[in-house]
Coordinates of C-alpha atoms in Angstrom, one line a residue:
M1 CA -11.1 71.4 14.9
I2 CA -10.6 68.0 16.7
L3 CA -12.9 67.5 19.6
L4 CA -10.7 65.4 21.8
N5 CA -13.2 65.0 24.6
S6 CA -16.4 64.8 22.5
K7 CA -18.9 62.3 23.7
K8 CA -20.4 62.3 20.2
R9 CA -17.0 61.4 18.8
L10 CA -16.7 58.4 21.2
L11 CA -20.3 57.3 20.3
N12 CA -19.6 57.6 16.6
S13 CA -16.5 55.5 16.9
T14 CA -18.3 52.9 19.1
I15 CA -21.0 52.5 16.4
V16 CA -18.4 52.1 13.7
L17 CA -16.5 49.6 15.8
F18 CA -19.6 47.5 16.6
S19 CA -20.5 47.5 12.9
G20 CA -16.9 46.5 11.9
I21 CA -16.9 43.6 14.4
I22 CA -20.1 42.2 12.8
I23 CA -18.7 42.4 9.3
F24 CA -15.0 41.4 9.9
I25 CA -14.7 39.4 13.2
L26 CA -18.0 37.5 13.8
G27 CA -17.6 33.8 13.0
L28 CA -14.1 34.4 11.6
G29 CA -12.6 31.1 12.7
T30 CA -15.6 28.8 12.2
T31 CA -14.6 27.6 8.7
G32 CA -11.5 26.2 7.1
L33 CA -9.0 28.0 4.9
V34 CA -10.0 28.6 1.3
D35 CA -7.6 27.2 -1.2
E36 CA -5.3 28.0 -2.8
T37 CA -3.3 31.0 -1.5
P38 CA -4.5 31.4 2.1
P39 CA -3.1 28.0 3.3
L40 CA 0.3 29.0 1.9
F41 CA 0.3 32.2 4.1
A42 CA -1.0 30.3 7.1
S43 CA 1.5 27.5 6.7
A44 CA 4.4 29.9 6.5
A45 CA 3.2 31.9 9.5
R46 CA 2.7 28.7 11.6
A47 CA 6.1 27.4 10.6
M48 CA 7.7 30.7 11.8
S49 CA 5.9 30.4 15.1
E50 CA 6.8 26.7 15.7
S51 CA 10.3 26.6 14.2
G52 CA 11.5 29.9 15.6
D53 CA 12.8 31.2 12.2
W54 CA 11.1 34.6 11.9
I55 CA 13.2 35.8 9.0
T56 CA 12.5 33.5 6.0
P57 CA 9.0 32.3 5.2
K58 CA 8.9 28.6 4.2
V59 CA 6.1 26.4 3.0
N60 CA 6.2 22.7 2.2
G61 CA 10.0 22.6 2.7
M62 CA 10.5 25.4 0.2
F63 CA 11.2 29.2 0.5
R64 CA 8.2 31.4 0.0
F65 CA 9.5 34.8 -1.2
D66 CA 6.3 36.2 -2.6
K67 CA 5.5 38.7 0.2
P68 CA 7.4 40.6 2.9
P69 CA 7.0 39.2 6.5
L70 CA 4.6 41.5 8.3
I71 CA 1.6 39.4 7.4
Y72 CA 3.5 36.2 8.5
W73 CA 4.7 37.9 11.7
L74 CA 1.1 38.9 12.7
M75 CA -0.3 35.5 11.9
G76 CA 2.6 33.8 13.7
F77 CA 2.0 36.0 16.7
F78 CA -1.6 34.7 17.0
Y79 CA -0.4 31.1 16.4
S80 CA 2.1 31.6 19.3
L81 CA -0.5 32.6 21.8
P82 CA -1.0 30.0 24.6
N83 CA -3.5 27.2 24.0
N84 CA -4.0 28.4 20.4
E85 CA -5.1 24.9 19.3
I86 CA -8.0 25.0 21.8
W87 CA -9.6 28.4 20.9
D88 CA -8.6 28.2 17.3
S89 CA -9.0 24.5 16.4
L90 CA -8.9 25.0 12.7
G91 CA -6.1 27.6 12.8
T92 CA -8.1 29.9 10.6
L93 CA -8.9 32.6 13.2
S94 CA -5.1 33.2 13.7
A95 CA -4.6 33.3 10.0
R96 CA -7.5 35.7 9.2
L97 CA -7.2 38.1 12.2
P98 CA -4.5 40.3 10.6
S99 CA -6.7 41.0 7.5
A100 CA -9.8 41.5 9.6
L101 CA -8.1 43.9 12.1
G102 CA -6.4 45.8 9.3
S103 CA -9.8 46.6 7.8
L104 CA -11.4 47.2 11.1
F105 CA -8.8 49.8 12.1
L106 CA -9.0 51.5 8.7
M107 CA -12.8 51.6 9.1
L108 CA -12.4 53.4 12.4
M109 CA -9.8 55.8 10.9
I110 CA -12.2 56.7 8.1
G111 CA -15.0 57.5 10.5
D112 CA -12.9 59.4 12.9
T113 CA -11.3 61.5 10.1
L114 CA -14.7 62.6 8.8
F115 CA -16.0 63.3 12.2
C116 CA -13.0 65.5 13.3
W117 CA -12.9 67.2 9.9
P118 CA -16.5 67.4 8.7
Q119 CA -16.5 68.6 5.1
K120 CA -19.2 71.0 3.8
G121 CA -22.5 69.8 5.0
N122 CA -24.7 69.5 8.1
R123 CA -24.4 65.8 8.8
Q124 CA -21.3 65.6 11.0
F125 CA -22.5 62.6 13.0
L126 CA -24.0 60.5 10.1
T127 CA -21.5 61.1 7.4
P128 CA -18.6 59.3 9.2
I129 CA -20.9 56.3 9.7
V130 CA -22.0 56.3 6.0
A131 CA -18.3 56.5 4.8
S132 CA -17.2 53.7 7.2
L133 CA -20.0 51.4 6.2
G134 CA -19.4 52.3 2.5
F135 CA -15.9 50.9 2.9
A136 CA -16.7 47.9 5.0
L137 CA -19.8 46.8 3.0
S138 CA -17.9 46.8 -0.3
P139 CA -18.1 43.2 -1.7
L140 CA -14.4 43.1 -2.2
I141 CA -13.6 44.3 1.3
I142 CA -16.0 41.8 2.8
I143 CA -14.3 38.9 0.9
W144 CA -10.6 39.9 1.4
S145 CA -10.9 41.1 5.0
R146 CA -11.9 37.5 6.0
T147 CA -9.3 35.9 3.9
A148 CA -5.8 34.9 5.1
V149 CA -3.8 36.8 2.5
S150 CA -1.9 40.2 2.6
D151 CA -4.2 42.3 0.4
A152 CA -6.5 43.6 3.2
L153 CA -3.6 44.2 5.5
L154 CA -1.9 46.3 2.8
T155 CA -5.2 48.2 2.3
G156 CA -5.4 48.8 6.1
T157 CA -1.8 50.0 6.7
L158 CA -1.6 52.1 3.5
G159 CA -5.1 53.5 4.0
I160 CA -4.3 54.5 7.6
S161 CA -1.0 56.0 6.5
L162 CA -2.6 58.1 3.7
L163 CA -5.4 59.4 6.0
L164 CA -2.8 60.3 8.7
F165 CA -0.8 62.3 6.0
W166 CA -4.0 64.2 5.1
R167 CA -4.9 64.8 8.8
R168 CA -1.4 66.2 9.4
M169 CA -1.7 68.6 6.4
A170 CA -5.3 69.6 7.5
S171 CA -4.3 70.1 11.1
E172 CA -3.5 73.5 12.5
N173 CA -1.3 72.3 15.3
N174 CA 2.5 71.8 15.1
D175 CA 2.6 68.1 15.9
Q176 CA 5.4 65.9 14.4
C177 CA 4.3 63.8 11.4
I178 CA 5.5 60.4 12.6
S179 CA 2.7 57.9 12.7
A180 CA 1.9 58.3 9.0
W181 CA 5.4 57.3 8.1
V182 CA 5.4 54.4 10.5
F183 CA 2.3 53.0 8.9
L184 CA 3.8 53.5 5.5
G185 CA 6.7 51.4 6.7
F186 CA 4.3 48.7 7.8
A187 CA 2.6 48.8 4.4
I188 CA 6.0 48.3 2.7
L189 CA 6.6 45.4 5.0
T190 CA 3.2 44.0 4.0
K191 CA 3.5 43.9 0.2
G192 CA 6.7 45.6 -0.9
P193 CA 7.6 48.7 -2.8
V194 CA 4.1 49.1 -4.3
A195 CA 2.9 50.7 -1.1
F196 CA 5.5 53.4 -1.3
V197 CA 4.7 54.1 -5.0
L198 CA 0.9 54.4 -4.3
A199 CA 1.5 56.7 -1.4
L200 CA 4.0 58.8 -3.5
L201 CA 1.5 59.1 -6.4
T202 CA -1.4 60.1 -4.1
I203 CA 0.5 62.7 -2.1
T204 CA 2.3 64.2 -5.1
S205 CA -0.9 64.6 -7.2
F206 CA -2.6 66.2 -4.2
L207 CA 0.2 68.6 -3.6
F208 CA 0.2 69.6 -7.2
S209 CA -3.5 70.5 -6.8
Q210 CA -2.8 72.9 -3.9
K211 CA -1.4 76.4 -4.2
N212 CA 0.3 76.2 -0.8
W213 CA 1.9 72.9 -1.6
K214 CA 5.3 73.8 -0.1
K215 CA 3.8 74.5 3.3
L216 CA 1.8 71.3 3.2
L217 CA 4.9 69.3 2.2
C218 CA 6.8 70.8 5.1
K219 CA 4.0 69.7 7.5
I220 CA 4.6 66.0 6.7
N221 CA 8.3 66.4 7.0
P222 CA 9.4 64.1 4.2
K223 CA 13.2 64.0 5.1
K224 CA 12.7 62.8 8.6
G225 CA 9.6 60.7 7.7
F226 CA 11.3 58.9 4.9
L227 CA 14.1 57.9 7.3
I228 CA 11.5 56.5 9.7
T229 CA 9.9 54.5 6.9
I230 CA 13.3 53.1 5.8
L231 CA 14.3 52.1 9.4
I232 CA 11.1 50.2 9.8
S233 CA 10.8 48.5 6.4
V234 CA 14.3 48.0 4.9
P235 CA 16.2 46.0 7.6
W236 CA 14.3 42.8 6.8
Y237 CA 15.1 43.1 3.1
I238 CA 18.8 43.5 3.9
L239 CA 18.8 40.5 6.3
E240 CA 17.0 38.3 3.7
L241 CA 19.4 39.4 1.0
I242 CA 22.4 38.6 3.2
K243 CA 20.8 35.3 4.3
E244 CA 19.4 33.9 1.0
G245 CA 21.0 36.1 -1.7
K246 CA 20.2 35.7 -5.3
P247 CA 17.1 33.4 -4.9
F248 CA 15.4 36.0 -2.8
W249 CA 16.4 38.9 -5.2
D250 CA 15.2 36.9 -8.3
N251 CA 11.9 35.7 -6.7
F252 CA 10.8 38.7 -4.7
F253 CA 12.0 41.7 -6.7
G254 CA 12.4 40.0 -10.1
Y255 CA 9.3 37.8 -10.3
H256 CA 6.7 39.1 -7.7
N257 CA 7.3 42.8 -8.3
F258 CA 9.0 43.6 -11.6
Q259 CA 7.8 40.7 -13.7
R260 CA 4.2 40.9 -12.4
Y261 CA 4.0 44.5 -13.3
T262 CA 5.7 44.3 -16.7
S263 CA 4.4 41.0 -18.0
V264 CA 1.4 38.7 -17.5
V265 CA 1.8 36.2 -14.7
N266 CA -0.3 33.1 -14.1
N267 CA -2.6 34.0 -17.0
H268 CA -4.0 37.1 -15.3
A269 CA -4.2 39.2 -18.5
E270 CA -7.0 41.8 -18.5
P271 CA -7.8 44.8 -20.7
F272 CA -6.6 48.3 -19.8
W273 CA -10.1 49.3 -18.6
F274 CA -10.4 46.2 -16.3
F275 CA -10.4 48.3 -13.1
L276 CA -13.2 50.5 -14.3
Y277 CA -15.3 47.4 -14.3
I278 CA -14.0 46.3 -10.9
M279 CA -14.7 49.8 -9.6
I280 CA -18.4 49.3 -10.5
L281 CA -18.5 45.9 -8.7
A282 CA -16.5 47.0 -5.7
S283 CA -19.1 49.7 -4.7
L284 CA -22.3 47.7 -5.3
P285 CA -25.1 48.3 -4.7
F286 CA -24.3 52.1 -4.4
T287 CA -22.0 52.5 -7.4
P288 CA -24.1 55.4 -8.9
F289 CA -23.3 57.4 -5.8
L290 CA -19.6 56.8 -6.2
Y291 CA -19.7 58.4 -9.7
H292 CA -21.8 61.2 -8.3
G293 CA -19.2 61.7 -5.5
I294 CA -16.4 61.7 -8.0
F295 CA -18.1 64.3 -10.1
K296 CA -18.8 66.5 -7.1
A297 CA -15.3 66.2 -5.9
F298 CA -13.9 67.2 -9.3
K299 CA -16.4 70.1 -9.6
D300 CA -15.5 71.4 -6.2
F301 CA -11.8 71.1 -6.9
L302 CA -12.2 73.3 -10.1
K303 CA -14.1 75.9 -8.0
S304 CA -11.5 75.9 -5.2
S305 CA -8.6 76.2 -7.7
K306 CA -9.9 79.7 -8.5
R307 CA -9.7 80.9 -4.9
N308 CA -7.8 80.1 -1.7
C309 CA -9.2 76.9 -0.1
N310 CA -8.9 75.8 3.5
V311 CA -6.9 72.5 3.5
S312 CA -9.3 71.0 6.1
E313 CA -12.0 71.0 3.4
T314 CA -9.9 69.1 0.8
L315 CA -10.5 65.5 1.9
Y316 CA -12.6 64.8 -1.1
T317 CA -10.0 66.2 -3.5
Y318 CA -7.4 64.1 -1.7
S319 CA -9.6 61.0 -2.0
L320 CA -10.0 61.7 -5.7
C321 CA -6.2 61.8 -6.1
W322 CA -6.0 58.6 -4.1
L323 CA -8.5 56.7 -6.2
I324 CA -7.1 58.0 -9.5
S325 CA -3.5 57.1 -8.5
V326 CA -4.5 53.4 -7.8
L327 CA -6.6 53.3 -11.0
I328 CA -3.7 54.5 -13.2
F329 CA -0.9 52.6 -11.6
F330 CA -2.6 49.2 -11.8
S331 CA -4.2 49.8 -15.1
L332 CA -0.7 50.1 -16.5
S333 CA 0.3 46.8 -14.9
A334 CA 0.4 43.8 -17.3
T335 CA -0.9 41.5 -14.6
K336 CA -4.3 42.5 -13.2
L337 CA -6.2 41.0 -10.3
P338 CA -9.5 42.2 -8.6
S339 CA -7.6 42.4 -5.3
Y340 CA -5.4 45.2 -6.7
W341 CA -8.3 47.5 -6.5
L342 CA -8.6 47.1 -2.7
P343 CA -6.3 50.1 -1.8
A344 CA -8.7 52.4 -3.7
I345 CA -11.8 51.4 -1.9
P346 CA -11.3 53.6 1.2
A347 CA -11.1 56.6 -1.1
A348 CA -14.2 55.4 -3.0
A349 CA -16.1 55.1 0.3
I350 CA -15.2 58.7 1.3
L351 CA -16.3 59.9 -2.2
I352 CA -19.6 58.1 -1.7
S353 CA -20.1 60.0 1.5
N354 CA -19.5 63.2 -0.5
S355 CA -22.6 62.2 -2.5
F356 CA -24.5 61.6 0.7
I357 CA -23.7 65.1 1.9
N358 CA -24.6 66.9 -1.4
L359 CA -27.8 65.1 -2.3
K360 CA -31.0 66.8 -1.4
N361 CA -34.5 65.4 -1.7
S362 CA -35.6 68.1 -4.1
S363 CA -32.7 67.8 -6.5
K364 CA -32.8 66.1 -9.9
S365 CA -29.6 64.3 -9.1
Y366 CA -31.3 62.7 -6.0
L367 CA -34.2 61.5 -8.2
Y368 CA -32.1 60.1 -11.0
L369 CA -29.5 58.4 -8.8
W370 CA -32.0 56.6 -6.6
I371 CA -34.1 55.5 -9.6
F372 CA -30.9 54.0 -11.1
N373 CA -29.9 52.4 -7.8
I374 CA -33.4 50.9 -7.2
L375 CA -33.2 49.4 -10.7
I376 CA -29.9 47.8 -9.8
L377 CA -31.4 46.3 -6.6
F378 CA -34.5 45.1 -8.6
G379 CA -32.1 43.4 -11.1
V380 CA -30.3 41.6 -8.3
S381 CA -33.6 40.5 -6.9
M382 CA -34.8 39.2 -10.2
A383 CA -31.6 37.3 -10.7
F384 CA -32.4 35.2 -7.6
F385 CA -36.0 34.7 -8.5
F386 CA -34.9 33.3 -11.9
S387 CA -32.0 31.4 -10.3
N388 CA -33.0 28.1 -12.0
N389 CA -31.8 29.6 -15.3
W390 CA -28.2 30.1 -14.1
L391 CA -27.7 27.6 -11.3
S392 CA -27.4 24.8 -13.8
S393 CA -24.5 26.6 -15.5
I394 CA -22.4 26.4 -12.3
N395 CA -19.6 23.9 -13.0
D396 CA -17.2 23.6 -10.1
P397 CA -15.4 20.2 -10.2
E398 CA -14.7 20.4 -6.5
M399 CA -18.3 21.0 -5.6
P400 CA -20.2 19.0 -8.2
N401 CA -23.5 19.2 -6.3
L402 CA -23.3 22.9 -5.5
A403 CA -26.5 23.9 -7.3
S404 CA -28.6 21.4 -5.5
E405 CA -27.0 22.2 -2.2
L406 CA -27.7 25.9 -2.6
I407 CA -31.4 25.1 -3.1
S408 CA -31.7 22.5 -0.4
S409 CA -29.9 24.7 2.2
G410 CA -32.4 27.4 1.7
I411 CA -29.7 30.0 0.8
I412 CA -31.4 30.9 -2.6
F413 CA -34.8 31.4 -0.8
K414 CA -33.1 33.6 1.8
A415 CA -31.4 35.6 -0.9
K416 CA -34.8 36.1 -2.7
L417 CA -36.4 37.2 0.5
F418 CA -33.6 39.5 1.5
F419 CA -33.1 41.3 -1.8
S420 CA -36.8 41.7 -2.5
S421 CA -37.3 43.2 1.0
F422 CA -34.2 45.4 0.4
T423 CA -35.6 46.6 -2.9
L424 CA -39.1 47.2 -1.4
L425 CA -37.7 49.2 1.5
A426 CA -35.6 51.3 -0.9
I427 CA -38.8 52.1 -2.9
I428 CA -40.7 53.0 0.2
L429 CA -38.0 55.2 1.7
F430 CA -37.5 56.9 -1.7
S431 CA -41.2 57.6 -2.1
L432 CA -41.2 59.1 1.5
K433 CA -38.2 61.2 0.5
S434 CA -36.3 60.0 3.5
K435 CA -33.1 62.1 4.2
N436 CA -31.3 59.1 5.6
I437 CA -32.3 56.4 3.1
F438 CA -28.7 55.7 2.3
L439 CA -27.9 54.9 6.0
Y440 CA -31.0 52.8 6.5
L441 CA -30.1 50.6 3.5
Q442 CA -26.6 50.2 4.8
I443 CA -27.9 49.1 8.1
L444 CA -30.1 46.5 6.4
L445 CA -27.0 45.3 4.4
L446 CA -25.2 45.0 7.8
I447 CA -27.9 42.8 9.1
G448 CA -27.8 40.7 6.0
Q449 CA -24.2 39.8 6.7
S450 CA -25.2 37.2 9.3
F451 CA -28.5 36.3 7.5
L452 CA -26.8 35.4 4.2
M453 CA -23.0 35.3 4.3
S454 CA -22.7 33.0 7.3
P455 CA -24.6 30.1 5.7
I456 CA -22.8 30.6 2.4
R457 CA -19.4 30.4 4.1
K458 CA -20.5 27.2 6.0
L459 CA -21.8 25.6 2.8
A460 CA -18.7 26.3 0.9
D461 CA -16.5 25.0 3.7
T462 CA -18.5 21.8 4.0
S463 CA -18.3 21.2 0.3
R464 CA -14.7 22.2 -0.4
Q465 CA -12.7 22.0 2.7
L466 CA -14.3 19.4 5.0
P467 CA -13.4 16.5 2.7
L468 CA -9.7 17.5 2.8
R469 CA -9.8 17.8 6.6
N470 CA -11.3 14.4 6.9
I471 CA -8.8 12.8 4.6
T472 CA -6.0 14.4 6.6
K473 CA -7.4 12.8 9.8
L474 CA -7.3 9.4 8.0
I475 CA -3.7 10.1 6.9
F476 CA -2.7 10.6 10.5
D477 CA -4.3 7.3 11.5
I478 CA -2.8 5.0 8.8
R479 CA 0.5 6.6 7.8
E480 CA 3.3 3.9 8.0
G481 CA 7.0 4.5 8.6
R482 CA 6.8 8.3 7.7
E483 CA 5.6 7.5 4.2
T484 CA 5.8 10.3 1.7
L485 CA 2.6 12.1 0.7
A486 CA 1.6 13.2 -2.8
M487 CA -1.5 14.9 -4.3
I488 CA -2.4 14.2 -7.9
G489 CA -4.7 16.3 -10.1
I490 CA -6.5 19.2 -8.2
R491 CA -3.8 20.9 -6.1
K492 CA -4.7 21.9 -2.6
P493 CA -2.1 23.6 -0.4
S494 CA -4.5 23.1 2.5
L495 CA -3.5 19.4 2.5
H496 CA 0.0 20.4 3.5
Y497 CA -1.5 22.9 6.0
Y498 CA -3.7 20.4 7.8
S499 CA -1.4 17.4 7.5
R500 CA 1.8 19.3 8.4
Q501 CA 3.6 17.0 6.1
I502 CA 5.7 17.5 2.9
V503 CA 3.3 17.1 0.0
F504 CA 4.4 16.5 -3.6
Y505 CA 1.9 18.1 -6.0
E506 CA 1.7 16.8 -9.5
P507 CA -0.8 17.0 -12.4
N508 CA -2.6 13.9 -13.5
T509 CA -0.8 13.8 -16.8
E510 CA 1.8 11.2 -17.9
E511 CA 4.5 13.8 -17.2
G512 CA 3.1 14.2 -13.7
L513 CA 3.5 10.5 -13.0
I514 CA 7.1 10.5 -14.2
N515 CA 7.8 13.7 -12.2
L516 CA 6.6 12.0 -9.0
S517 CA 8.8 9.0 -9.5
E518 CA 11.8 11.1 -10.1
R519 CA 11.2 13.6 -7.3
L520 CA 10.9 10.9 -4.7
N521 CA 14.5 9.9 -5.5
T522 CA 16.0 13.4 -6.0
D523 CA 13.8 16.2 -4.6
R524 CA 14.1 15.1 -1.0
R525 CA 12.6 18.0 1.0
E526 CA 11.8 18.2 4.6
N527 CA 10.6 20.8 7.0
Y528 CA 11.0 21.5 10.7
E529 CA 8.5 18.8 11.8
D530 CA 8.2 16.4 8.9
Q531 CA 11.2 14.3 7.7
P532 CA 9.6 11.8 5.3
D533 CA 11.3 8.4 4.8
Y534 CA 12.0 8.5 1.1
E535 CA 13.4 4.9 1.2
Y536 CA 10.1 3.5 2.5
K537 CA 8.5 0.9 0.2
S538 CA 5.2 2.8 -0.3
L539 CA 3.7 6.2 -0.4
L540 CA 0.3 7.8 0.2
V541 CA -1.5 9.5 -2.6
V542 CA -4.5 11.9 -2.5
I543 CA -6.1 11.8 -5.9
D544 CA -9.4 13.4 -7.1
E545 CA -12.2 11.4 -8.7
Y546 CA -11.5 12.9 -12.2
S547 CA -7.8 11.9 -12.1
T548 CA -8.5 8.3 -11.1
R549 CA -10.1 7.9 -14.5
R550 CA -6.9 8.7 -16.3
Q551 CA -5.4 5.6 -17.8
Q552 CA -1.9 6.1 -16.4
W553 CA -3.2 6.3 -12.8
S554 CA -6.0 3.7 -13.0
K555 CA -3.5 1.1 -14.2
I556 CA -1.1 1.4 -11.3
N557 CA -1.7 -1.1 -8.5
H558 CA -3.1 0.7 -5.5
Q559 CA -4.8 0.1 -2.2
K560 CA -7.9 2.2 -1.6
L561 CA -7.8 3.5 1.9
G562 CA -10.8 5.9 1.9
K563 CA -12.8 8.5 0.1
F564 CA -14.2 11.9 1.1
G565 CA -16.0 14.1 -1.3
I566 CA -14.2 13.9 -4.6
Y567 CA -10.9 12.9 -3.0
N568 CA -9.5 9.4 -2.7
L569 CA -6.6 8.2 -0.5
W570 CA -4.5 5.5 -2.0
R571 CA -1.4 3.6 -1.0
I572 CA 1.0 2.9 -3.9
Q573 CA 4.1 0.8 -3.8
K574 CA 7.1 2.7 -5.1
S575 CA 8.2 -0.2 -7.2
D576 CA 4.9 -0.1 -9.1
L577 CA 5.2 3.7 -9.6
N578 CA 8.8 3.4 -10.8
K579 CA 8.0 0.6 -13.1
Y580 CA 5.1 2.4 -14.8
S581 CA 7.2 5.6 -15.0
K582 CA 9.9 3.8 -16.9
F583 CA 7.2 2.5 -19.3
L584 CA 6.0 6.0 -20.0
V585 CA 9.6 7.3 -20.5
K586 CA 10.1 4.5 -23.1
S587 CA 6.8 5.6 -24.7
G588 CA 8.3 9.1 -25.3
Y589 CA 7.1 11.1 -22.3
K590 CA 9.5 13.2 -20.3
S591 CA 9.6 14.8 -16.8
D592 CA 9.3 18.6 -16.5
W593 CA 9.4 19.3 -12.8
E594 CA 12.9 20.8 -12.8
N595 CA 11.6 23.6 -15.2
R596 CA 8.9 24.8 -12.8
K597 CA 9.2 27.9 -10.6
V598 CA 9.6 27.1 -6.9
E599 CA 6.4 29.1 -6.1
K600 CA 4.3 26.6 -8.0
F601 CA 3.6 23.1 -6.5

């Protein structure tokens, strides 16, 4: 029974909200965008806001058909707010807010659902908090909820939709099922047909597990609801097909949906069992309790199948169907990415809370699971104490001094201190047979967000993104006659985002040099605010330190204008570029830029 006026319900939601703000919102706009995908989303959204074209996403003078528009619309909305450049100087708060808010609202929905429909157990107030934190403290959720891409927004909209479907089936009132279908429409507008497929698999498998499935199906009113979802999600697809036609069909449906599922894209080939491995990582450090929760949910389902079961007590069965649906669907996909597991994490968090309810201090399961969990925590602690053995193996060309910077910044010491304290507290609470050990450790992890994650983000931003922002400022100061801008070697879409200029991205190979020469004469792109002068005598080139050592680039006459981090800014005369390009062509090299997909720079 839903307690509409319950002060405990309000207090519960307030605790969850406060925790979510710490995890998802705090310090969200203090660092730059992380290459490579987030700047593409942010650039397209900002272009919508500033150009007034809210239909077709465009980046760097090209169409970007990889995702539907909801993520761009939400980002664009924040970019459109008055004085945005003052309160969001880096533009990252506007770009990240949709992801953060999607996760925050889903976190609230998880907590409220478990509070209003407490499953078997006597921890109505604590279980919703444990489940909400179990979701929010997942390493994958922490990362993607603060990243300017569409994965967290898909997880939020789809997760809210699925929980609303279950709430309607579990409810005894006769309210219309509208909001669940509305959020499903939003999910389809976030990442395409995959949202509908996952919802269909989850609900269908759950209904098959219930004896009164016809009654439950009627409760969610699929005919009327499907019409609502279509009215929300389909119009943009129709408009885009009418406006852009075959390029949109081929790129969005052909490449980003069908081809990604049926064949390996961008070398993301993984074994069939890949998501079993990701499932372990995504629930750390409490993975043992996820497996215990799954086991208990399956065991309870087998018991309930032999007798009539109250639908209001089936949330764990529903979550099990949810998790398995995501697992099977993406395991069958040829292309596999860790972010594909995100839609299953809300279900995993609810199943972890199932373990929290069922474990008792005196049970053998309690003993074995906590010993296993403490061993995991001890292993993490030891990894940081012996960090010298693995820090030297870090080889990131964009952050060549990362190992020494991690040590000098004190982050490694803080990690040692935090995880050793975390492990020690777990041992103490375990020896005292604390009933709320799970919650206490989650609270400590929550505190650790600002203790560890904030300095890590700042260090990564200083090492990877600050040099690009500095070189962009230099470009603003010395650009002559609307010179064209190119980036050679390491490709950073954030250069386009921060400079707001058309950028030609090419590899540091001989073919890359020929490509650049040809494209300046034939591939003459422009966007709403940058119309380069392709006839100007020179161009600006951002080239990384490793590429400057390549013979074909080091031999070209160039003027060194500045250097930040591993990036150099050169001015090259077009006559010199064209001359050396002709030499390479005579030597047997050929251009290949016309064969590349438009999504790739």
